[in-house]
PDB file of C-alpha atoms in Angstrom:
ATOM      1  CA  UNK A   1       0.000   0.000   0.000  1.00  0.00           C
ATOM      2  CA  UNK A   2       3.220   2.411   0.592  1.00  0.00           C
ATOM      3  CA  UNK A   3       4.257   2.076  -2.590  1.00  0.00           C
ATOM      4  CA  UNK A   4       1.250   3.004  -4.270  1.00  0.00           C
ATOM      5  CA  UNK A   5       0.828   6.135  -2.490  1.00  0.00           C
ATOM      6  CA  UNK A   6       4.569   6.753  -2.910  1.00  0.00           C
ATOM      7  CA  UNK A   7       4.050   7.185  -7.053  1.00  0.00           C
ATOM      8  CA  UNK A   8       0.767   8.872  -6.534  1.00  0.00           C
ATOM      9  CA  UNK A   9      -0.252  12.521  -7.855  1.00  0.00           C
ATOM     10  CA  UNK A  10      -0.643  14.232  -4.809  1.00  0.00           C
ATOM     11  CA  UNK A  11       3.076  13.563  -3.783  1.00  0.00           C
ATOM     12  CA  UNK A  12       4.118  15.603  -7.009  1.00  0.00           C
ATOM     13  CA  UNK A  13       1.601  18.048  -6.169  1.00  0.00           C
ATOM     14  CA  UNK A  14       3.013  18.483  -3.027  1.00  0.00           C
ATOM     15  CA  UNK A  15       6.940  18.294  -4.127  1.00  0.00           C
ATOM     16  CA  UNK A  16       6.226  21.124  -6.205  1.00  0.00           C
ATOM     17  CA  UNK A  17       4.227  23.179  -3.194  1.00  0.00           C
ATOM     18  CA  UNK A  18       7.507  22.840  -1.429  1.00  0.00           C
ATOM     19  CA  UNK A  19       9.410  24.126  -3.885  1.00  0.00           C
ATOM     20  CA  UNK A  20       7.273  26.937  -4.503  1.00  0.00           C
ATOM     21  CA  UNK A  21       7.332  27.918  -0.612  1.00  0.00           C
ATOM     22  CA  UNK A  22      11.090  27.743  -0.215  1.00  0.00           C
ATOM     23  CA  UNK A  23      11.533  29.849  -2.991  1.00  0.00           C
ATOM     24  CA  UNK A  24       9.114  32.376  -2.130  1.00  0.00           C
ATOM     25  CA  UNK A  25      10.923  32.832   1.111  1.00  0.00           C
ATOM     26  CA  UNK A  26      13.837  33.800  -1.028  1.00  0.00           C
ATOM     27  CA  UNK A  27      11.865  35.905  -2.666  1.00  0.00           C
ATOM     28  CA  UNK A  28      10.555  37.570   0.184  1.00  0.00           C
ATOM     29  CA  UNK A  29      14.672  38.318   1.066  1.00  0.00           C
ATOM     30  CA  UNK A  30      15.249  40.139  -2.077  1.00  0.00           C
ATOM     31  CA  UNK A  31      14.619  44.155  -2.448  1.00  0.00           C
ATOM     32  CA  UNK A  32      13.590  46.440  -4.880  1.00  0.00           C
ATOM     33  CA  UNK A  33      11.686  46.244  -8.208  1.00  0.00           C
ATOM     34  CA  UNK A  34      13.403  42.540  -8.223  1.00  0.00           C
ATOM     35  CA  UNK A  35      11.100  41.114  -5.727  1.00  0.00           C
ATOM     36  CA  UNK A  36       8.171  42.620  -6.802  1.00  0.00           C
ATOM     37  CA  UNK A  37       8.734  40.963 -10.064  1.00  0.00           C
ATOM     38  CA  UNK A  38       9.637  37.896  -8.114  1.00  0.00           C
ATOM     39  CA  UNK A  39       6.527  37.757  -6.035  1.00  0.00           C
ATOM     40  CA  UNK A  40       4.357  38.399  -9.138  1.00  0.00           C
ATOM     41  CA  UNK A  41       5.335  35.502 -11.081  1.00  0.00           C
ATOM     42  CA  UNK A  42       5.248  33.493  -7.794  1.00  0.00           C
ATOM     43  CA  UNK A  43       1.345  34.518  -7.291  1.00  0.00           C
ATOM     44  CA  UNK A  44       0.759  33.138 -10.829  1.00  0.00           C
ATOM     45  CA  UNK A  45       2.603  29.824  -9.955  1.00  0.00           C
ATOM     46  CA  UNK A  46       1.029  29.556  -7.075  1.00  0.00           C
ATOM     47  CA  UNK A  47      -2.769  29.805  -8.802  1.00  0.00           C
ATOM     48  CA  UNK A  48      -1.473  26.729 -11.040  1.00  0.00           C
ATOM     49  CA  UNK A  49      -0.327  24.706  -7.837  1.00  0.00           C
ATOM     50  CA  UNK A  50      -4.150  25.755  -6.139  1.00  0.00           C
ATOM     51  CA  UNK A  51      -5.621  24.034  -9.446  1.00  0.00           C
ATOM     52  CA  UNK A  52      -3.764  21.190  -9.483  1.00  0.00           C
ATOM     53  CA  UNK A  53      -4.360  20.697  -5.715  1.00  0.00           C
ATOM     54  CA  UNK A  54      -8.702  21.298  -5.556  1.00  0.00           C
ATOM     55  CA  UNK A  55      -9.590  20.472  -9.206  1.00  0.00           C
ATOM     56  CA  UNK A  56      -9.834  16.884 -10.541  1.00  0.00           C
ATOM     57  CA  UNK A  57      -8.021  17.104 -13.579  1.00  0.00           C
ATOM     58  CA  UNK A  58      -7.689  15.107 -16.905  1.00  0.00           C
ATOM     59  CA  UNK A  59      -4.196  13.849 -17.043  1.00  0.00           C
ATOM     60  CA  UNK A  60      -3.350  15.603 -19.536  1.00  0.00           C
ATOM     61  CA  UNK A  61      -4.285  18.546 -18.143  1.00  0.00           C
ATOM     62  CA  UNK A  62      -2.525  17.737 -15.000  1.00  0.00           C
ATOM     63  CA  UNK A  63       1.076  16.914 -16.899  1.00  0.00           C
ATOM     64  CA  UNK A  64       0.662  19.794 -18.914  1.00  0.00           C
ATOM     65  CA  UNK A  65       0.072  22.201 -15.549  1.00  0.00           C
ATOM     66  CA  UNK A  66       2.700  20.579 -14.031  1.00  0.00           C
ATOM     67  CA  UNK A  67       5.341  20.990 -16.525  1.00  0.00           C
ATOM     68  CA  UNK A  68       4.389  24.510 -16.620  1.00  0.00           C
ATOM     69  CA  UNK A  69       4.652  25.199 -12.668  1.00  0.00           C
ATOM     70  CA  UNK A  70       8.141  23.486 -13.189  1.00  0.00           C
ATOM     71  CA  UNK A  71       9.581  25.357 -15.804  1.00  0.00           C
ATOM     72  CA  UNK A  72       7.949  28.643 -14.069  1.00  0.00           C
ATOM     73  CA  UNK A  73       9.612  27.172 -10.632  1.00  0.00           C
ATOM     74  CA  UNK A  74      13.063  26.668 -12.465  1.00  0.00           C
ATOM     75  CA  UNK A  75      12.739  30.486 -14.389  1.00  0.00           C
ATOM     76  CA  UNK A  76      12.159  31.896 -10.576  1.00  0.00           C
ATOM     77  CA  UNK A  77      15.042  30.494  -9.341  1.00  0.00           C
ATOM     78  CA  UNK A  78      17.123  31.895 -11.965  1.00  0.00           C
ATOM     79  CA  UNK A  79      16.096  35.506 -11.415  1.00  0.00           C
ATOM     80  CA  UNK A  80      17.102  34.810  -7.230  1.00  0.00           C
ATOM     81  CA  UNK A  81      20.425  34.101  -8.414  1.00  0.00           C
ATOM     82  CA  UNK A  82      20.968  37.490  -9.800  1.00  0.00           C
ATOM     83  CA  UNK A  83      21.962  40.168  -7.193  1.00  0.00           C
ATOM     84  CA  UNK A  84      20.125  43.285  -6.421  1.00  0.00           C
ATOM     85  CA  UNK A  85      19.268  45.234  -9.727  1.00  0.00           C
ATOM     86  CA  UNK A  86      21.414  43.140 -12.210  1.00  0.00           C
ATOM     87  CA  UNK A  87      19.073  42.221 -15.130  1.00  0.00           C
ATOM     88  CA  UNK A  88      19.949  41.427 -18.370  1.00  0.00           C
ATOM     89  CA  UNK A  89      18.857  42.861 -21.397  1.00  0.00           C
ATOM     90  CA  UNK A  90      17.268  39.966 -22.036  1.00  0.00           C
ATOM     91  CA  UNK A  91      15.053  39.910 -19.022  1.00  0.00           C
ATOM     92  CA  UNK A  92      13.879  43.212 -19.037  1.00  0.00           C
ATOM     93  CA  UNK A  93      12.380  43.125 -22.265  1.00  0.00           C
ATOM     94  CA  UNK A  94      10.806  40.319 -21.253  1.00  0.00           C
ATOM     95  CA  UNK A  95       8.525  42.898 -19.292  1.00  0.00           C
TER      96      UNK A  95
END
């Protein structure tokens, strides 16, 4: 019965909840227009994550959300790396 429950959807669901909390505490850290950039792509992830928790979802629908919250998750992370107001050219016309 452990193992069942150990490949089951809600344990990805809440792997990804985790991530999204530690790296909102980052976040959180962080000052200036940086973190209120941070904290708006967060909200957004964390909307996705909501879904994916109340909402029975095709499967489809579910990998596809997922993915999404992952790659979002993995872009966040990125932007923490970068100290104070360094941005890239690349990244700020991605406004």
């Amino acid at each position: 019965m452990f193992g069942i429950n150990l490949f089951s959807w809600s344990r990805k669901v809440r792997k990804l909840r985790k991530r999204y909390d530690r790296i909102r505490e980052h976040a959180l850290k962080k000052k200036g227009p940086l973190r209120g950039r941070l904290l708006t792509r967060l909200d957004q992830i964390n909307s996705s994550i909501t879904t994916m928790e109340e909402t029975q979802l095709s499967r489809v629908d579910r990998a596809r959300i997922s993915k999404d919250v992952e790659i979002s998750l993995a872009e966040v992370k990125e932007l923490l790396k970068l100290k104070g107001g360094e941005e890239t050219a690349e990244q700020q016309g991605a406004r």
